[in-house]
mmCIF file of C-alpha atoms (C1' of nucleotides) in Angstrom:
data_model
loop_
_atom_site.group_PDB
_atom_site.id
_atom_site.type_symbol
_atom_site.label_atom_id
_atom_site.label_comp_id
_atom_site.label_asym_id
_atom_site.label_seq_id
_atom_site.Cartn_x
_atom_site.Cartn_y
_atom_site.Cartn_z
ATOM 1 C CA MET Q 61 15.757 27.872 15.117
ATOM 2 C CA SER Q 62 13.035 29.682 13.281
ATOM 3 C CA CYS Q 63 12.003 26.290 11.915
ATOM 4 C CA ASP Q 64 10.280 25.482 15.157
ATOM 5 C CA ALA Q 65 8.682 28.874 15.509
ATOM 6 C CA GLU Q 66 7.295 28.603 12.033
ATOM 7 C CA ILE Q 67 5.726 25.217 12.708
ATOM 8 C CA ALA Q 68 4.384 26.401 16.026
ATOM 9 C CA GLU Q 69 2.717 29.275 14.268
ATOM 10 C CA ILE Q 70 1.174 27.074 11.585
ATOM 11 C CA LEU Q 71 -0.129 24.527 14.076
ATOM 12 C CA ARG Q 72 -1.611 27.156 16.319
ATOM 13 C CA ARG Q 73 -3.291 28.966 13.496
ATOM 14 C CA SER Q 74 -4.969 25.798 12.349
ATOM 15 C CA GLY Q 75 -6.366 25.206 15.795
ATOM 16 C CA HIS Q 76 -3.990 22.397 16.705
ATOM 17 C CA ARG Q 77 -1.978 22.223 19.865
ATOM 18 C CA LEU Q 78 1.738 22.528 19.992
ATOM 19 C CA THR Q 79 3.353 19.622 21.791
ATOM 20 C CA PRO Q 80 6.992 18.664 22.116
ATOM 21 C CA GLN Q 81 6.176 15.364 20.389
ATOM 22 C CA ARG Q 82 4.828 17.110 17.322
ATOM 23 C CA LEU Q 83 7.729 19.479 17.142
ATOM 24 C CA SER Q 84 10.157 16.605 17.379
ATOM 25 C CA ILE Q 85 8.361 14.642 14.661
ATOM 26 C CA VAL Q 86 8.359 17.643 12.355
ATOM 27 C CA ARG Q 87 12.016 18.246 13.050
ATOM 28 C CA ALA Q 88 12.900 14.657 12.267
ATOM 29 C CA LEU Q 89 11.166 14.891 8.917
ATOM 30 C CA ARG Q 90 12.482 18.303 7.940
ATOM 31 C CA HIS Q 91 16.042 17.594 8.895
ATOM 32 C CA GLY Q 92 15.906 14.048 7.621
ATOM 33 C CA GLY Q 93 15.426 15.476 4.158
ATOM 34 C CA ARG Q 94 14.385 12.122 2.784
ATOM 35 C CA HIS Q 95 11.573 9.615 2.707
ATOM 36 C CA MET Q 96 11.044 8.075 6.090
ATOM 37 C CA SER Q 97 8.725 5.399 7.365
ATOM 38 C CA ALA Q 98 6.764 5.988 10.540
ATOM 39 C CA ALA Q 99 9.139 3.624 12.305
ATOM 40 C CA GLU Q 100 12.196 5.527 11.122
ATOM 41 C CA ILE Q 101 10.689 8.801 12.250
ATOM 42 C CA ALA Q 102 9.932 7.306 15.644
ATOM 43 C CA GLU Q 103 13.508 6.060 15.899
ATOM 44 C CA GLU Q 104 14.803 9.554 15.214
ATOM 45 C CA VAL Q 105 12.352 11.147 17.630
ATOM 46 C CA HIS Q 106 13.377 8.714 20.347
ATOM 47 C CA ARG Q 107 16.814 10.279 20.552
ATOM 48 C CA GLU Q 108 15.227 13.274 22.196
ATOM 49 C CA HIS Q 109 12.056 11.780 23.574
ATOM 50 C CA PRO Q 110 12.406 8.056 24.186
ATOM 51 C CA PHE Q 111 8.784 7.576 25.189
ATOM 52 C CA VAL Q 112 6.989 8.868 22.133
ATOM 53 C CA ASP Q 113 4.721 6.114 20.886
ATOM 54 C CA LEU Q 114 4.413 4.946 17.298
ATOM 55 C CA SER Q 115 0.704 5.667 17.413
ATOM 56 C CA THR Q 116 1.498 9.280 18.203
ATOM 57 C CA VAL Q 117 3.775 9.410 15.197
ATOM 58 C CA TYR Q 118 1.002 8.079 12.985
ATOM 59 C CA ARG Q 119 -1.545 10.445 14.435
ATOM 60 C CA THR Q 120 0.741 13.422 13.989
ATOM 61 C CA LEU Q 121 1.593 12.449 10.438
ATOM 62 C CA ASP Q 122 -2.093 12.282 9.734
ATOM 63 C CA VAL Q 123 -2.561 15.828 10.965
ATOM 64 C CA LEU Q 124 0.414 17.078 8.970
ATOM 65 C CA LYS Q 125 -0.841 15.349 5.853
ATOM 66 C CA ARG Q 126 -4.215 16.984 6.152
ATOM 67 C CA MET Q 127 -2.434 20.306 6.456
ATOM 68 C CA ARG Q 128 -0.484 19.487 3.317
ATOM 69 C CA LEU Q 129 2.783 19.823 5.184
ATOM 70 C CA VAL Q 130 3.704 16.216 4.583
ATOM 71 C CA THR Q 131 3.287 13.881 1.648
ATOM 72 C CA SER Q 132 2.990 10.124 1.842
ATOM 73 C CA THR Q 133 3.862 7.650 -0.855
ATOM 74 C CA ASP Q 134 3.733 3.919 -1.207
ATOM 75 C CA MET Q 135 7.035 3.114 -2.833
ATOM 76 C CA GLY Q 136 6.528 -0.598 -2.743
ATOM 77 C CA SER Q 137 8.526 -1.251 0.399
ATOM 78 C CA GLY Q 138 5.580 -2.639 2.299
ATOM 79 C CA ASP Q 139 5.194 0.432 4.459
ATOM 80 C CA VAL Q 140 4.245 3.975 3.557
ATOM 81 C CA LEU Q 141 6.989 6.571 3.323
ATOM 82 C CA PHE Q 142 6.529 10.150 4.422
ATOM 83 C CA GLU Q 143 8.366 13.274 3.374
ATOM 84 C CA TRP Q 144 8.298 16.888 4.362
ATOM 85 C CA ALA Q 145 6.343 18.542 1.579
ATOM 86 C CA PRO Q 146 8.969 20.084 -0.635
ATOM 87 C CA GLU Q 147 8.460 23.543 -2.099
ATOM 88 C CA ALA Q 148 9.114 22.109 -5.536
ATOM 89 C CA PRO Q 149 7.192 18.897 -6.075
ATOM 90 C CA HIS Q 150 9.250 16.075 -7.442
ATOM 91 C CA HIS Q 151 8.753 12.455 -8.381
ATOM 92 C CA HIS Q 152 10.551 9.173 -8.433
ATOM 93 C CA LEU Q 153 11.543 6.550 -10.923
ATOM 94 C CA ILE Q 154 11.792 3.220 -9.152
ATOM 95 C CA CYS Q 155 13.473 0.313 -10.879
ATOM 96 C CA SER Q 156 11.557 -2.899 -10.341
ATOM 97 C CA SER Q 157 14.685 -4.851 -11.094
ATOM 98 C CA CYS Q 158 17.463 -3.320 -9.023
ATOM 99 C CA GLY Q 159 15.390 -1.143 -6.710
ATOM 100 C CA ASN Q 160 17.259 2.003 -7.559
ATOM 101 C CA VAL Q 161 15.333 5.238 -7.021
ATOM 102 C CA ALA Q 162 15.921 8.307 -9.173
ATOM 103 C CA GLU Q 163 14.395 11.697 -8.623
ATOM 104 C CA ILE Q 164 12.880 13.785 -11.400
ATOM 105 C CA GLY Q 165 11.366 17.233 -11.460
ATOM 106 C CA HIS Q 166 7.742 18.146 -11.762
ATOM 107 C CA ALA Q 167 8.007 19.344 -15.349
ATOM 108 C CA TYR Q 168 7.461 15.820 -16.623
ATOM 109 C CA PHE Q 169 3.958 15.813 -15.200
ATOM 110 C CA GLU Q 170 2.806 19.283 -16.117
ATOM 111 C CA GLU Q 171 1.495 18.339 -19.528
ATOM 112 C CA LEU Q 172 -0.481 15.455 -18.034
ATOM 113 C CA GLU Q 173 -1.807 17.675 -15.304
ATOM 114 C CA ARG Q 174 -2.917 20.279 -17.827
ATOM 115 C CA ARG Q 175 -4.702 17.782 -19.997
ATOM 116 C CA LEU Q 176 -6.517 16.110 -17.124
ATOM 117 C CA LEU Q 177 -7.797 19.479 -16.014
ATOM 118 C CA ALA Q 178 -8.777 20.535 -19.524
ATOM 119 C CA ASP Q 179 -10.445 17.279 -20.551
ATOM 120 C CA PHE Q 180 -12.029 16.144 -17.293
ATOM 121 C CA GLY Q 181 -11.946 19.104 -14.932
ATOM 122 C CA PHE Q 182 -9.895 16.806 -12.733
ATOM 123 C CA GLU Q 183 -7.390 18.553 -10.525
ATOM 124 C CA ALA Q 184 -4.675 15.946 -10.167
ATOM 125 C CA ASP Q 185 -2.872 15.868 -6.866
ATOM 126 C CA VAL Q 186 0.393 15.007 -8.515
ATOM 127 C CA HIS Q 187 2.674 16.043 -5.712
ATOM 128 C CA HIS Q 188 4.668 12.950 -5.309
ATOM 129 C CA PHE Q 189 4.466 10.223 -7.856
ATOM 130 C CA ALA Q 190 6.202 6.878 -7.858
ATOM 131 C CA VAL Q 191 6.744 5.519 -11.336
ATOM 132 C CA PHE Q 192 7.813 1.898 -11.497
ATOM 133 C CA GLY Q 193 9.755 0.506 -14.416
ATOM 134 C CA VAL Q 194 13.176 -0.664 -15.494
ATOM 135 C CA CYS Q 195 16.191 1.615 -15.399
ATOM 136 C CA ARG Q 196 18.735 2.012 -18.179
ATOM 137 C CA GLU Q 197 21.347 -0.168 -16.524
ATOM 138 C CA CYS Q 198 18.982 -3.078 -15.966
ATOM 139 C CA ARG Q 199 17.603 -2.812 -19.474
ATOM 140 C CA MET Q 200 21.132 -3.037 -20.838
ATOM 141 C CA SER Q 201 22.142 -6.054 -18.812
ATOM 142 C CA GLU Q 202 18.985 -8.064 -19.364
ATOM 143 C CA PRO Q 203 18.195 -9.694 -22.694
ATOM 144 C CA GLY Q 204 14.871 -8.924 -24.324
ATOM 145 C CA ASP Q 205 13.284 -11.756 -22.423
ATOM 146 C CA ALA Q 206 9.616 -12.445 -21.872
ATOM 147 C CA ASN Q 207 8.743 -15.018 -19.270
ATOM 148 C CA GLU Q 208 10.397 -15.748 -16.004
ATOM 149 C CA ALA Q 209 10.087 -18.430 -13.364
ATOM 150 C CA MET P 33 -14.303 -22.064 -23.709
ATOM 151 C CA SER P 34 -11.040 -21.404 -25.392
ATOM 152 C CA CYS P 35 -10.280 -19.020 -22.558
ATOM 153 C CA ASP P 36 -9.295 -21.904 -20.379
ATOM 154 C CA ALA P 37 -7.326 -23.674 -23.063
ATOM 155 C CA GLU P 38 -5.397 -20.510 -23.715
ATOM 156 C CA ILE P 39 -4.480 -20.080 -20.067
ATOM 157 C CA ALA P 40 -3.589 -23.734 -19.787
ATOM 158 C CA GLU P 41 -1.229 -23.343 -22.693
ATOM 159 C CA ILE P 42 0.414 -20.240 -21.255
ATOM 160 C CA LEU P 43 0.876 -21.794 -17.856
ATOM 161 C CA ARG P 44 2.281 -25.000 -19.224
ATOM 162 C CA ARG P 45 4.676 -23.262 -21.526
ATOM 163 C CA SER P 46 6.079 -21.238 -18.658
ATOM 164 C CA GLY P 47 6.751 -24.383 -16.679
ATOM 165 C CA HIS P 48 3.877 -23.936 -14.260
ATOM 166 C CA ARG P 49 1.350 -26.566 -13.433
ATOM 167 C CA LEU P 50 -2.252 -26.365 -14.392
ATOM 168 C CA THR P 51 -4.557 -26.788 -11.435
ATOM 169 C CA PRO P 52 -8.290 -26.304 -11.138
ATOM 170 C CA GLN P 53 -7.639 -23.632 -8.516
ATOM 171 C CA ARG P 54 -5.542 -21.593 -10.876
ATOM 172 C CA LEU P 55 -8.010 -21.920 -13.684
ATOM 173 C CA SER P 56 -10.808 -20.839 -11.438
ATOM 174 C CA ILE P 57 -8.860 -17.824 -10.191
ATOM 175 C CA VAL P 58 -8.044 -16.759 -13.722
ATOM 176 C CA ARG P 59 -11.634 -17.205 -14.758
ATOM 177 C CA ALA P 60 -12.874 -15.081 -11.870
ATOM 178 C CA LEU P 61 -10.559 -12.270 -12.873
ATOM 179 C CA ARG P 62 -11.202 -12.434 -16.598
ATOM 180 C CA HIS P 63 -14.933 -12.663 -16.312
ATOM 181 C CA GLY P 64 -15.075 -10.232 -13.441
ATOM 182 C CA GLY P 65 -13.821 -7.585 -15.820
ATOM 183 C CA ARG P 66 -13.040 -5.238 -12.984
ATOM 184 C CA HIS P 67 -10.626 -4.597 -10.159
ATOM 185 C CA MET P 68 -10.917 -7.230 -7.504
ATOM 186 C CA SER P 69 -9.255 -7.699 -4.164
ATOM 187 C CA ALA P 70 -7.811 -11.082 -3.270
ATOM 188 C CA ALA P 71 -10.762 -11.625 -0.962
ATOM 189 C CA GLU P 72 -13.278 -10.852 -3.715
ATOM 190 C CA ILE P 73 -11.546 -13.231 -6.053
ATOM 191 C CA ALA P 74 -11.606 -15.924 -3.407
ATOM 192 C CA GLU P 75 -15.300 -15.316 -2.866
ATOM 193 C CA GLU P 76 -15.950 -15.773 -6.558
ATOM 194 C CA VAL P 77 -13.766 -18.875 -6.752
ATOM 195 C CA HIS P 78 -15.579 -20.393 -3.796
ATOM 196 C CA ARG P 79 -18.753 -20.751 -5.840
ATOM 197 C CA GLU P 80 -17.063 -23.517 -7.762
ATOM 198 C CA HIS P 81 -14.420 -24.631 -5.302
ATOM 199 C CA PRO P 82 -15.383 -23.813 -1.749
ATOM 200 C CA PHE P 83 -12.101 -25.014 -0.274
ATOM 201 C CA VAL P 84 -9.635 -22.842 -2.128
ATOM 202 C CA ASP P 85 -7.622 -20.959 0.432
ATOM 203 C CA LEU P 86 -6.853 -17.259 0.384
ATOM 204 C CA SER P 87 -3.162 -18.038 0.469
ATOM 205 C CA THR P 88 -3.570 -19.981 -2.749
ATOM 206 C CA VAL P 89 -5.216 -16.970 -4.304
ATOM 207 C CA TYR P 90 -2.324 -14.771 -3.274
ATOM 208 C CA ARG P 91 0.237 -17.262 -4.500
ATOM 209 C CA THR P 92 -1.497 -17.624 -7.826
ATOM 210 C CA LEU P 93 -1.848 -13.883 -8.286
ATOM 211 C CA ASP P 94 1.845 -13.614 -7.646
ATOM 212 C CA VAL P 95 2.586 -16.073 -10.416
ATOM 213 C CA LEU P 96 0.215 -14.336 -12.800
ATOM 214 C CA LYS P 97 1.728 -10.958 -12.011
ATOM 215 C CA ARG P 98 5.192 -12.215 -12.777
ATOM 216 C CA MET P 99 3.892 -13.499 -16.078
ATOM 217 C CA ARG P 100 2.427 -10.067 -16.734
ATOM 218 C CA LEU P 101 -1.038 -11.549 -17.065
ATOM 219 C CA VAL P 102 -2.344 -9.594 -14.118
ATOM 220 C CA THR P 103 -1.762 -6.065 -12.863
ATOM 221 C CA SER P 104 -2.042 -4.934 -9.288
ATOM 222 C CA THR P 105 -2.782 -1.442 -8.071
ATOM 223 C CA ASP P 106 -3.129 0.201 -4.740
ATOM 224 C CA MET P 107 -6.173 2.377 -5.171
ATOM 225 C CA GLY P 108 -6.232 3.581 -1.628
ATOM 226 C CA SER P 109 -8.807 1.115 -0.356
ATOM 227 C CA GLY P 110 -6.464 -0.456 2.133
ATOM 228 C CA ASP P 111 -6.022 -3.600 0.108
ATOM 229 C CA VAL P 112 -4.434 -4.158 -3.278
ATOM 230 C CA LEU P 113 -6.709 -4.570 -6.289
ATOM 231 C CA PHE P 114 -5.942 -6.948 -9.126
ATOM 232 C CA GLU P 115 -7.097 -6.867 -12.695
ATOM 233 C CA TRP P 116 -6.688 -9.083 -15.707
ATOM 234 C CA ALA P 117 -4.061 -7.314 -17.773
ATOM 235 C CA PRO P 118 -6.044 -5.500 -20.427
ATOM 236 C CA GLU P 119 -4.853 -5.439 -24.009
ATOM 237 C CA ALA P 120 -5.179 -1.673 -23.993
ATOM 238 C CA PRO P 121 -3.618 -0.234 -20.873
ATOM 239 C CA HIS P 122 -5.751 2.293 -19.078
ATOM 240 C CA HIS P 123 -5.573 4.398 -15.963
ATOM 241 C CA HIS P 124 -7.749 5.823 -13.269
ATOM 242 C CA LEU P 125 -8.609 9.208 -11.856
ATOM 243 C CA ILE P 126 -9.615 8.787 -8.239
ATOM 244 C CA CYS P 127 -11.310 11.636 -6.443
ATOM 245 C CA SER P 128 -9.948 12.034 -2.940
ATOM 246 C CA SER P 129 -13.085 13.819 -1.941
ATOM 247 C CA CYS P 130 -15.987 11.725 -3.194
ATOM 248 C CA GLY P 131 -14.137 8.536 -4.059
ATOM 249 C CA ASN P 132 -15.390 8.439 -7.610
ATOM 250 C CA VAL P 133 -13.195 6.532 -10.054
ATOM 251 C CA ALA P 134 -12.970 7.499 -13.717
ATOM 252 C CA GLU P 135 -11.133 5.587 -16.378
ATOM 253 C CA ILE P 136 -8.887 7.226 -18.955
ATOM 254 C CA GLY P 137 -6.945 5.874 -21.892
ATOM 255 C CA HIS P 138 -3.240 5.386 -22.157
ATOM 256 C CA ALA P 139 -2.712 8.320 -24.511
ATOM 257 C CA TYR P 140 -2.406 10.679 -21.570
ATOM 258 C CA PHE P 141 0.744 8.933 -20.457
ATOM 259 C CA GLU P 142 2.483 8.406 -23.754
ATOM 260 C CA GLU P 143 4.267 11.726 -23.753
ATOM 261 C CA LEU P 144 5.552 11.120 -20.223
ATOM 262 C CA GLU P 145 6.632 7.621 -21.150
ATOM 263 C CA ARG P 146 8.508 8.887 -24.179
ATOM 264 C CA ARG P 147 10.320 11.570 -22.256
ATOM 265 C CA LEU P 148 11.355 9.256 -19.436
ATOM 266 C CA LEU P 149 12.821 6.877 -21.953
ATOM 267 C CA ALA P 150 14.562 9.616 -23.904
ATOM 268 C CA ASP P 151 15.948 11.507 -20.906
ATOM 269 C CA PHE P 152 16.756 8.691 -18.506
ATOM 270 C CA GLY P 153 16.634 5.477 -20.493
ATOM 271 C CA PHE P 154 13.929 4.512 -18.016
ATOM 272 C CA GLU P 155 11.305 2.161 -19.345
ATOM 273 C CA ALA P 156 8.258 3.104 -17.324
ATOM 274 C CA ASP P 157 5.886 0.316 -16.485
ATOM 275 C CA VAL P 158 2.902 2.579 -16.831
ATOM 276 C CA HIS P 159 0.310 -0.105 -17.264
ATOM 277 C CA HIS P 160 -2.115 0.884 -14.639
ATOM 278 C CA PHE P 161 -1.794 4.190 -12.938
ATOM 279 C CA ALA P 162 -3.917 5.576 -10.154
ATOM 280 C CA VAL P 163 -3.991 9.366 -10.146
ATOM 281 C CA PHE P 164 -5.478 10.932 -7.053
ATOM 282 C CA GLY P 165 -6.999 14.365 -7.083
ATOM 283 C CA VAL P 166 -10.301 16.210 -7.001
ATOM 284 C CA CYS P 167 -12.958 15.710 -9.644
ATOM 285 C CA ARG P 168 -14.865 18.456 -11.377
ATOM 286 C CA GLU P 169 -17.987 18.045 -9.299
ATOM 287 C CA CYS P 170 -16.169 18.254 -5.998
ATOM 288 C CA ARG P 171 -14.155 21.230 -7.132
ATOM 289 C CA MET P 172 -17.366 23.023 -8.030
ATOM 290 C CA SER P 173 -19.114 22.368 -4.749
ATOM 291 C CA GLU P 174 -16.174 23.201 -2.504
ATOM 292 C CA PRO P 175 -15.008 26.779 -1.974
ATOM 293 C CA GLY P 176 -11.392 27.620 -2.738
ATOM 294 C CA ASP P 177 -10.406 26.715 0.795
ATOM 295 C CA ALA P 178 -6.966 26.067 2.189
ATOM 296 C CA ASN P 179 -6.780 24.474 5.619
ATOM 297 C CA GLU P 180 -9.024 21.874 7.118
ATOM 298 C CA ALA P 181 -9.507 20.466 10.578
ATOM 299 C "C1'" DG U 1009 -11.396 23.878 33.618
ATOM 300 C "C1'" DT U 1010 -12.012 21.990 28.754
ATOM 301 C "C1'" DT U 1011 -10.636 19.846 25.109
ATOM 302 C "C1'" DG U 1012 -7.390 17.843 22.539
ATOM 303 C "C1'" DG U 1013 -3.228 14.887 22.752
ATOM 304 C "C1'" DT U 1014 -0.520 11.043 24.546
ATOM 305 C "C1'" DG U 1015 1.125 6.435 26.062
ATOM 306 C "C1'" DC U 1016 -0.039 1.911 26.553
ATOM 307 C "C1'" DA U 1017 -1.971 -2.266 25.332
ATOM 308 C "C1'" DA U 1018 -4.759 -4.700 22.535
ATOM 309 C "C1'" DA U 1019 -7.223 -5.223 18.152
ATOM 310 C "C1'" DT U 1020 -7.397 -5.246 13.162
ATOM 311 C "C1'" DG U 1021 -6.681 -6.871 8.774
ATOM 312 C "C1'" DA U 1022 -4.153 -7.788 4.689
ATOM 313 C "C1'" DT U 1023 -0.576 -10.655 3.323
ATOM 314 C "C1'" DT U 1024 3.013 -14.362 4.154
ATOM 315 C "C1'" DT U 1025 4.956 -18.620 5.636
ATOM 316 C "C1'" DG U 1026 5.941 -23.554 7.509
ATOM 317 C "C1'" DC U 1027 4.612 -27.924 6.855
ATOM 318 C "C1'" DA U 1028 2.565 -32.347 5.772
ATOM 319 C "C1'" DA U 1029 -0.608 -34.165 2.515
ATOM 320 C "C1'" DA U 1030 -2.310 -34.279 -2.392
ATOM 321 C "C1'" DA U 1031 -1.952 -33.769 -7.177
ATOM 322 C "C1'" DG U 1032 0.257 -32.636 -11.809
ATOM 323 C "C1'" DG U 1033 3.203 -34.199 -15.545
ATOM 324 C "C1'" DC V 1215 8.005 -40.970 -8.806
ATOM 325 C "C1'" DC V 1216 9.528 -36.363 -8.152
ATOM 326 C "C1'" DT V 1217 8.401 -31.740 -7.745
ATOM 327 C "C1'" DT V 1218 5.128 -28.258 -7.496
ATOM 328 C "C1'" DT V 1219 1.012 -26.789 -5.404
ATOM 329 C "C1'" DT V 1220 -2.382 -26.793 -1.889
ATOM 330 C "C1'" DG V 1221 -4.981 -26.226 2.619
ATOM 331 C "C1'" DC V 1222 -4.565 -25.266 7.077
ATOM 332 C "C1'" DA V 1223 -3.000 -22.882 10.891
ATOM 333 C "C1'" DA V 1224 -0.099 -19.786 12.743
ATOM 334 C "C1'" DA V 1225 2.943 -15.890 12.237
ATOM 335 C "C1'" DT V 1226 4.009 -11.091 10.503
ATOM 336 C "C1'" DC V 1227 3.732 -6.522 10.415
ATOM 337 C "C1'" DA V 1228 2.087 -1.924 9.438
ATOM 338 C "C1'" DT V 1229 -1.471 0.693 11.033
ATOM 339 C "C1'" DT V 1230 -5.587 1.746 14.058
ATOM 340 C "C1'" DT V 1231 -8.234 2.129 18.154
ATOM 341 C "C1'" DG V 1232 -10.134 2.227 23.167
ATOM 342 C "C1'" DC V 1233 -9.198 4.244 27.195
ATOM 343 C "C1'" DA V 1234 -7.494 6.513 31.317
ATOM 344 C "C1'" DC V 1235 -4.365 10.108 32.247
ATOM 345 C "C1'" DC V 1236 -1.977 14.519 31.181
ATOM 346 C "C1'" DA V 1237 -0.931 18.700 29.215
ATOM 347 C "C1'" DA V 1238 -1.947 22.898 26.208
ATOM 348 C "C1'" DC V 1239 -4.446 26.949 25.993
#
DNA sequence: GTTGGTGCAAATGATTTGCAAAAGG
DNA sequence: CCTTTTGCAAATCATTTGCACCAAC
C-alpha cells in the first residue's frame, strides 16, 4: 500500500522515526474513516500489535496533530475524538437533544473566516468545528418550552 | 440587592430550592463577570461559606446550565469555564500561539446561524463559541512556516 | 552508538457518585 | 414531614508522566 510509504516519507522528512506502532495507528485512523477516541484507536491497533500502550497512542496522536495530519475535536462525549485530517475540511452539527451528528461542508464557515481575518487579522483554524444545537426533528417534536427539571 | 431576589424567584418558579450555597455560587458568577472554572467559583464562594463543597458547585452549575442561566465552554485550559449567560451573546478568538483571548460580538455568527436553520432546520446553540487560530501579532512574528518539531 | 520511542506502572486532575445527615417549603 | 440538597469521602476516567529498556537511523 502506498499509504504506508507516504506516511513513512512524511515522518522521516519531519525528523521523526518510523515505528510499526506509528504506522499501525495511522492506518487505524485512515482506514477507520471516522472520529475515533484514543481508546478506539488502541483497540483497532491491538488487532495487529496487542502490546501497544495507550500512552503510545496519545503520544503518537500528539505528533500527528502537530504535523497537521490529524485533527482533534471535543464532541461532548467526555473524551476527545481524533480524525485523519481530511483534504476537504468539514464540520458537524450535533443535536443536544437526540445526539445525532450531521456533517456539513466548509462553505458555511468561509464567510466567518474571511471576516475574522479582515477585521482582526485573526487566522481562524476552522478545520473541524462542532456546532451544538437542536436538529429539525427534535424541534418539531418538542413544544416551544422554556424551563425543564 | 435585587439580584438575589431575582435569582430566588427564578429558582423557585422552576421548582428548585433556594439555598445559601446556590445564591452564593450565582453571586460569584454574576459579579465575577468573567469565565470561571468550578474551582475558581468555589474559591470565591468560600469567602462567605468556607464549607461549600466542589461537588455542590458542580451540581449547582449543572442546574443553572439546564435553566440556560449559565454557559459553559471548553477554552482549551484543561477544565471547563463557566460564565453567567450574558444578555448579548458573544464569542472568543483564542490564539493557539500566544494564548491571547479576544472577544467578538454575535454578529459574526448570525449569517451562519441563519443558513444552518434554512438549510438543515438546525437551530444552532451558538451562545458562546471558542474559535482557535492565530492572532495578527503572532502571524506577523512567525515566518510562513509549515512543519514543526 | 545516540537519540528518540515504547511499555509499564503510577500519578494527575477534573468531574461524578453513594450515602447519611441537614435543610427547604 | 417529605423531598431536595449538601458535605464528605471515595470512585471514575481520560490523559500525562517517570523511568528503564529497546529500536531506528
